Amino acid sequence: MQTQSEIGYNSKIEGDVVITRIDAALAWFQKNSVWPMPMGLACCGIELMAVGASRFDISRFGSEVMRFSPRQSDCMIVAGTVTYKMAGFVKRIYDQMPSPKWVIAMGACASTGGMYRSYAVLQGVDNIIPVDVYISGCPPRPEAVLDALIKIQNQIGKEPILSKINLVAKLTGEAKS
Amino acid sequence: MSNPANQLKAKFGDLISEPAEFRGEITVKISDARQIAEVCGFAKTKLGFGYLVDISSIDNYGEDPRWTVVYHLRNLTNNAELRIKTDVSEEKSELPTVLGIWATSNWHEREIYDMMGIRFHGHPDLRRILMWEGYPYFPLRKDFPLAGKPTNVPEVAFTKVTPMEGGPFVTLPGSSDAISREPRVRVPEDAEPGVSDTRHPQA
Amino acid sequence: MATVQDIEIPDSAARTAAALDDLQDMQGEKMVLNMGPSHPATHGVLRIVLELDGELITKAEPDVGFLHRGDEKIAENMTYTQFIPYTDRLDYLAPLANNVAYALAVEKLLGVHDKLPPRCQYIRVMCAELARISSHLLGLGAFAMDMGAVTVFLLTFTEREKIYNLCESLTGARFTTSYTRIGGVSRDLPPGWLDQCRKFLDEVVININEAETLLTRNRIWVDRIRDLAVISKEDAISHGLSGPNLRGSGIEYDLRKNQPYLCYRDLDFDIPVGSTGDCYDRYLVRMEEMRQSVRILHQCIKQIPGGADNKSKEPINVDDGKIVLPPKQKVMSSMEELIHQFMLVTEGVNCPPGETYFGHENPKGELGFYINSKGGGTPYRMKIRAPSFVNLSIIPKIFPGCMMSDTVAILGSLDFVMGECDR
């Protein structure tokens, strides 16, 4: 079920009141404040730092803080080569993130193992965690990372959040019981 | 200024081979790996080689002795460099540590153990450093495939073999025939002879 | 009736042991803390297992290998030219320097590393020095940011973006450049690059000065890192440190001066050397090295043969058809060049059997390549002597005795990168 992500608003008629659906409002709040959890493992981690720096400012898209604590973040950006030794820790940190959570696989190494076809490299982080957006490049340009973030934002905008939170079910369940 | 290699040869005699020179670097070979600590100790205290640059290991697959351990020494005061090589056979796979001489050999020797499986007698803490504890293979050996072998990783519970897809970016070393190395015609080892790319049919 | 009870009086040794046990119980146990692979201040995936007594560190054991990608085994399966992109990703903060180091190592095996044309040497020196400025800027920025001074991070990253612009116009990629080739460089300087470089050098000095006014005489900064983690001269040599870590401890050894390569003999620069070997000294050495790199770059811009647009057509590659790809026009028209092109692309550069080691002064230390070749286009064994791997081995020596909050300062001052350490 698609929620309406556009909010029609005419300030002359409606003044300071905006009428919309809860889904759209919650989606708008959530998508404009995606706090990333940077899993900066290798060279892509440096491009991730460049995205956070002042030239390609990621905070103008709402990702103001790179929260290194998984419990306070929305989106995990896996930037760099995931080796088998590191894979267990990446999975553990992903499990510690509260839902709803999204994953961006940044770069060739995180998406498919990249040019490291060897005995020690996990061929793609999607072997252990579900990935929402893949970014290609070695390393991808910061603009590509921002494009991926915008894709995640569009995806969040389309998700029916209420059904995820299960608020309606709880309310109707309480009314029945 | 006497050549440090000649000084080594004067002190240890037949233990040291004739120094070889290639591209301006001097290499000596020690015939008995068990004496490596004495030779290195002499090089440090008497010849001034107080800086160990690197320890490497080579797998001479198919030859006996199988392992060669290479020490790169440097004298910081007069910029002299020396390379000392020693052979270790596969049955023994062990040689004494030089940890008492240079502290940096601690991690170098751990890495050689991890990658090649050569043990260092007298090393206080010889465990894996780059692969995880409990990895059953020694990756840099020539008989270990680049794609790896499946193992169990604690917490992830699998390591898979890397899909080589016929190895588009991998070339076979050593052979000079371009057609046999060119990836498009590379044939898996267990295929029957005569099976090849149709562009170059075998006669 | 009173019962008689036996009173046990243990002997004096047992009594002393019991008393010591009680004392240790009173003092509390030591805590084992895991400074995990995913940590904002460990500059990559480094895991350190710390044993703490309250706030004081008593033991530290680093656990590396979380970024081990198998470079050395990959090198045994690739031709020398195919391995160049992997060298970018070793020290990924200064990829141009790694490219130069690898190219020089293979050229030493071929025997042409001192026969490179002068324009090529100057271009490579400029690449290496730009990489040095870039790496030290990031090391400084990350160090300061971890200690709390976030502004310095943003300042240094602005300058790094300018270096990225220079790299992009020179090589095509911001970051992982793969610029040098065996026997030369892949393409000549684009028009206007030297002017752009000169403009950047004027701006970077302003920014370095600004970072210096923010940090060097800052009371908090100095108090936090002065006399911290002193590495003595004997320890530095015994542990095989190199680069600014070695020079911060007072040992004047720089591969550009002691074993000169490329055109460093013709350039005029100083080597900053510390005096005490604490974190503050290493920080000051890096700051001064950046200024010396700016000095070297100014000289290169003035002295480069052929100038900015190479009107005199100075060569940038060794003139040997068996090493360097011939120009495409000749390949399409002449037989000999066609054969050379075919052999070089399919088999790789044919190196003689033998072994060489070449150490290059990378920003992090001495990056060395030990290449053992049995002839042909691929190495039989390539060992990468990574400076960060060796620098990290000193952690069990210098961490004990420091406070928990000093770990960040020490790691920042050691300035390592895990891509290089784990290869």
PDB file of C-alpha atoms in Angstrom, chain B residues 98-189:
ATOM      1  CA  VAL B  98      65.833 -14.062  16.511  1.00  0.00           C
ATOM      2  CA  LEU B  99      63.554 -12.340  19.007  1.00  0.00           C
ATOM      3  CA  GLY B 100      66.414 -11.857  21.444  1.00  0.00           C
ATOM      4  CA  ILE B 101      68.329  -9.860  18.867  1.00  0.00           C
ATOM      5  CA  TRP B 102      65.686  -7.612  17.322  1.00  0.00           C
ATOM      6  CA  ALA B 103      62.320  -7.051  18.989  1.00  0.00           C
ATOM      7  CA  THR B 104      60.639  -6.447  15.660  1.00  0.00           C
ATOM      8  CA  SER B 105      60.958 -10.093  14.682  1.00  0.00           C
ATOM      9  CA  ASN B 106      58.105 -10.933  17.058  1.00  0.00           C
ATOM     10  CA  TRP B 107      55.352  -9.999  14.625  1.00  0.00           C
ATOM     11  CA  HIS B 108      57.292 -10.930  11.491  1.00  0.00           C
ATOM     12  CA  GLU B 109      57.748 -14.478  12.752  1.00  0.00           C
ATOM     13  CA  ARG B 110      54.122 -14.722  13.787  1.00  0.00           C
ATOM     14  CA  GLU B 111      53.117 -13.707  10.289  1.00  0.00           C
ATOM     15  CA  ILE B 112      55.418 -16.296   8.712  1.00  0.00           C
ATOM     16  CA  TYR B 113      53.912 -18.945  10.958  1.00  0.00           C
ATOM     17  CA  ASP B 114      50.436 -17.794  10.021  1.00  0.00           C
ATOM     18  CA  MET B 115      51.018 -17.679   6.296  1.00  0.00           C
ATOM     19  CA  MET B 116      53.487 -20.515   5.715  1.00  0.00           C
ATOM     20  CA  GLY B 117      53.414 -22.720   8.752  1.00  0.00           C
ATOM     21  CA  ILE B 118      57.088 -22.436   9.666  1.00  0.00           C
ATOM     22  CA  ARG B 119      57.551 -22.603  13.416  1.00  0.00           C
ATOM     23  CA  PHE B 120      60.074 -20.554  15.346  1.00  0.00           C
ATOM     24  CA  HIS B 121      61.687 -22.340  18.238  1.00  0.00           C
ATOM     25  CA  GLY B 122      61.882 -20.138  21.301  1.00  0.00           C
ATOM     26  CA  HIS B 123      59.204 -17.666  20.288  1.00  0.00           C
ATOM     27  CA  PRO B 124      57.106 -16.958  23.378  1.00  0.00           C
ATOM     28  CA  ASP B 125      53.782 -16.381  21.688  1.00  0.00           C
ATOM     29  CA  LEU B 126      53.612 -18.065  18.286  1.00  0.00           C
ATOM     30  CA  ARG B 127      50.007 -17.698  17.217  1.00  0.00           C
ATOM     31  CA  ARG B 128      48.170 -16.503  14.152  1.00  0.00           C
ATOM     32  CA  ILE B 129      48.200 -12.829  13.492  1.00  0.00           C
ATOM     33  CA  LEU B 130      46.410 -12.113  10.205  1.00  0.00           C
ATOM     34  CA  MET B 131      43.985 -15.011   9.969  1.00  0.00           C
ATOM     35  CA  TRP B 132      41.700 -15.883  12.842  1.00  0.00           C
ATOM     36  CA  GLU B 133      42.601 -18.292  15.645  1.00  0.00           C
ATOM     37  CA  GLY B 134      41.806 -21.782  14.574  1.00  0.00           C
ATOM     38  CA  TYR B 135      42.136 -21.322  10.825  1.00  0.00           C
ATOM     39  CA  PRO B 136      43.277 -24.731   9.680  1.00  0.00           C
ATOM     40  CA  TYR B 137      45.332 -23.863   6.622  1.00  0.00           C
ATOM     41  CA  PHE B 138      48.456 -21.899   5.776  1.00  0.00           C
ATOM     42  CA  PRO B 139      47.319 -19.595   2.974  1.00  0.00           C
ATOM     43  CA  LEU B 140      50.547 -18.546   1.286  1.00  0.00           C
ATOM     44  CA  ARG B 141      51.693 -22.069   0.494  1.00  0.00           C
ATOM     45  CA  LYS B 142      51.785 -22.848  -3.190  1.00  0.00           C
ATOM     46  CA  ASP B 143      49.414 -25.787  -2.857  1.00  0.00           C
ATOM     47  CA  PHE B 144      46.719 -23.645  -1.241  1.00  0.00           C
ATOM     48  CA  PRO B 145      44.419 -22.179  -3.900  1.00  0.00           C
ATOM     49  CA  LEU B 146      43.884 -18.448  -4.163  1.00  0.00           C
ATOM     50  CA  ALA B 147      40.149 -18.974  -3.937  1.00  0.00           C
ATOM     51  CA  GLY B 148      40.468 -20.508  -0.519  1.00  0.00           C
ATOM     52  CA  LYS B 149      38.928 -23.564   1.047  1.00  0.00           C
ATOM     53  CA  PRO B 150      35.712 -23.702   3.047  1.00  0.00           C
ATOM     54  CA  THR B 151      36.216 -23.506   6.791  1.00  0.00           C
ATOM     55  CA  ASN B 152      34.256 -22.682   9.866  1.00  0.00           C
ATOM     56  CA  VAL B 153      34.610 -19.180  11.208  1.00  0.00           C
ATOM     57  CA  PRO B 154      33.405 -18.725  14.760  1.00  0.00           C
ATOM     58  CA  GLU B 155      30.384 -16.426  14.834  1.00  0.00           C
ATOM     59  CA  VAL B 156      29.836 -16.459  11.102  1.00  0.00           C
ATOM     60  CA  ALA B 157      29.916 -20.224  10.724  1.00  0.00           C
ATOM     61  CA  PHE B 158      31.095 -20.405   7.159  1.00  0.00           C
ATOM     62  CA  THR B 159      33.742 -19.335   4.733  1.00  0.00           C
ATOM     63  CA  LYS B 160      32.985 -20.086   1.164  1.00  0.00           C
ATOM     64  CA  VAL B 161      35.234 -20.672  -1.755  1.00  0.00           C
ATOM     65  CA  THR B 162      35.576 -17.529  -3.807  1.00  0.00           C
ATOM     66  CA  PRO B 163      33.868 -17.784  -7.206  1.00  0.00           C
ATOM     67  CA  MET B 164      36.711 -17.464  -9.652  1.00  0.00           C
ATOM     68  CA  GLU B 165      34.483 -17.746 -12.739  1.00  0.00           C
ATOM     69  CA  GLY B 166      37.334 -19.207 -14.757  1.00  0.00           C
ATOM     70  CA  GLY B 167      39.662 -16.612 -13.345  1.00  0.00           C
ATOM     71  CA  PRO B 168      39.191 -13.656 -15.681  1.00  0.00           C
ATOM     72  CA  PHE B 169      41.702 -11.599 -13.758  1.00  0.00           C
ATOM     73  CA  VAL B 170      44.116 -14.303 -12.819  1.00  0.00           C
ATOM     74  CA  THR B 171      47.031 -15.439 -14.897  1.00  0.00           C
ATOM     75  CA  LEU B 172      49.135 -18.527 -14.499  1.00  0.00           C
ATOM     76  CA  PRO B 173      52.657 -17.668 -13.455  1.00  0.00           C
ATOM     77  CA  GLY B 174      55.818 -18.997 -14.952  1.00  0.00           C
ATOM     78  CA  SER B 175      54.750 -20.295 -18.343  1.00  0.00           C
ATOM     79  CA  SER B 176      55.816 -18.301 -21.333  1.00  0.00           C
ATOM     80  CA  ASP B 177      53.150 -19.447 -23.765  1.00  0.00           C
ATOM     81  CA  ALA B 178      50.650 -16.639 -23.922  1.00  0.00           C
ATOM     82  CA  ILE B 179      47.844 -18.848 -25.132  1.00  0.00           C
ATOM     83  CA  SER B 180      48.089 -21.177 -22.172  1.00  0.00           C
ATOM     84  CA  ARG B 181      48.066 -18.250 -19.767  1.00  0.00           C
ATOM     85  CA  GLU B 182      45.435 -16.147 -21.426  1.00  0.00           C
ATOM     86  CA  PRO B 183      42.419 -16.382 -19.117  1.00  0.00           C
ATOM     87  CA  ARG B 184      39.870 -17.037 -21.792  1.00  0.00           C
ATOM     88  CA  VAL B 185      41.420 -20.383 -22.550  1.00  0.00           C
ATOM     89  CA  ARG B 186      42.165 -21.406 -19.042  1.00  0.00           C
ATOM     90  CA  VAL B 187      40.791 -24.848 -18.359  1.00  0.00           C
ATOM     91  CA  PRO B 188      40.018 -26.184 -14.893  1.00  0.00           C
ATOM     92  CA  GLU B 189      42.562 -28.706 -13.659  1.00  0.00           C
TER      93      GLU B 189
END
